[in-house]
Each structure stands twice: as C-alpha cells, then as structure tokens.
XYZ file of C-alpha atoms in Angstrom:
88
model
C -12.589 6.612 12.130
C -11.100 3.492 10.534
C -8.225 1.845 12.312
C -4.922 1.069 10.550
C -4.922 -2.056 8.402
C -1.775 -4.101 7.744
C -1.435 -6.962 5.266
C 1.627 -9.089 4.498
C 4.912 -9.775 6.239
C 8.463 -8.491 6.400
C 9.809 -11.832 5.226
C 12.102 -12.026 2.211
C 10.219 -11.770 -1.114
C 7.128 -10.292 0.556
C 5.907 -6.864 1.571
C 3.897 -5.314 4.370
C 1.226 -2.836 3.291
C -0.282 -0.575 5.963
C -3.177 1.809 5.339
C -4.416 4.333 7.875
C -6.493 7.516 7.817
C -4.596 10.745 7.208
C -5.442 14.394 6.536
C -4.047 14.044 3.000
C -2.995 11.248 0.668
C 0.520 10.156 1.537
C 2.504 7.257 0.062
C 5.597 5.992 1.847
C 7.726 3.268 0.263
C 10.629 1.489 1.898
C 12.103 -1.071 -0.477
C 15.337 -3.030 -0.682
C 15.259 -2.567 -4.461
C 14.794 1.213 -4.340
C 16.853 2.221 -7.348
C 15.344 -0.348 -9.686
C 11.687 -0.475 -8.622
C 10.696 2.492 -6.426
C 8.966 4.366 -9.254
C 7.200 1.224 -10.459
C 5.879 0.412 -6.980
C 4.718 4.002 -6.480
C 2.854 4.032 -9.813
C 1.120 0.756 -8.919
C 0.020 2.132 -5.560
C -1.198 5.398 -7.091
C -3.179 3.509 -9.745
C -4.824 1.323 -7.103
C -5.771 4.322 -4.967
C -7.263 6.052 -7.990
C -9.139 2.920 -9.079
C -10.704 2.593 -5.629
C -11.217 6.353 -5.224
C -9.252 6.425 -1.975
C -8.093 9.777 -0.641
C -6.876 11.105 2.676
C -4.991 7.988 3.631
C -1.424 7.188 4.525
C -0.202 4.059 2.793
C 3.093 2.488 3.772
C 4.749 -0.187 1.651
C 7.633 -2.015 3.303
C 8.994 -4.150 0.482
C 11.477 -6.975 0.949
C 11.882 -7.849 -2.726
C 8.309 -8.919 -3.455
C 7.329 -9.626 -7.038
C 4.789 -7.323 -8.658
C 1.872 -9.731 -8.261
C 2.598 -10.076 -4.536
C 2.572 -6.313 -4.024
C -0.674 -6.067 -5.995
C -2.313 -8.842 -3.967
C -1.254 -7.296 -0.645
C -2.449 -3.888 -1.772
C -5.789 -5.222 -3.018
C -6.412 -7.051 0.259
C -5.394 -4.050 2.393
C -7.696 -1.723 0.443
C -10.624 -4.141 0.714
C -10.131 -4.505 4.477
C -9.742 -0.748 4.929
C -12.952 -0.043 3.026
C -14.788 -2.789 4.927
C -13.564 -1.383 8.251
C -14.473 2.167 7.173
C -18.026 1.247 6.250
C -18.723 -1.169 9.062
C-alpha cells in the first residue's frame, strides 16, 4: 500500500498537499481564503484527480494563500510521487 505523500510547505503564499490511500475519494481543503477560493481550489483538485484517473485517495490541501499556479504545481508533484510510490 502506498505511503502518504506530502508536497509543499505551510509558509505564507504556499500550500501543503498530502495524498494518502483511502477507501473512497475524499478531498479536504483548509484555506485562509475559504470564502473567495474554496470552490475554485476544489474544482482544480477534482479535475486533476480525474485527469490522472485517481480514486480511493484522501487528498488534503492546506492552503496559506497560494496562487493558482502554485497549487497546481504542488498537486502535480504530489500526484506524480504518489503514482511512482504506488507502482514501485
């Protein structure tokens, strides 16, 4: 079973993305800009999971005001490392 993968930091203007195996697909988002960007962040994560055909994972996004491209880069790296770890 793949181990949890974390990418990023909890520094200002960054985010920490953690992916771990789960019995269903679960997305958890903790963001300091919840009212303005929660839905946008969630849609980005869902699109990435669909693009990479990832299911049965728990993804946690701890956002500290990261710009969209930072979230995307962290997510892309976390997914790549998770898949690499999953397949050896």
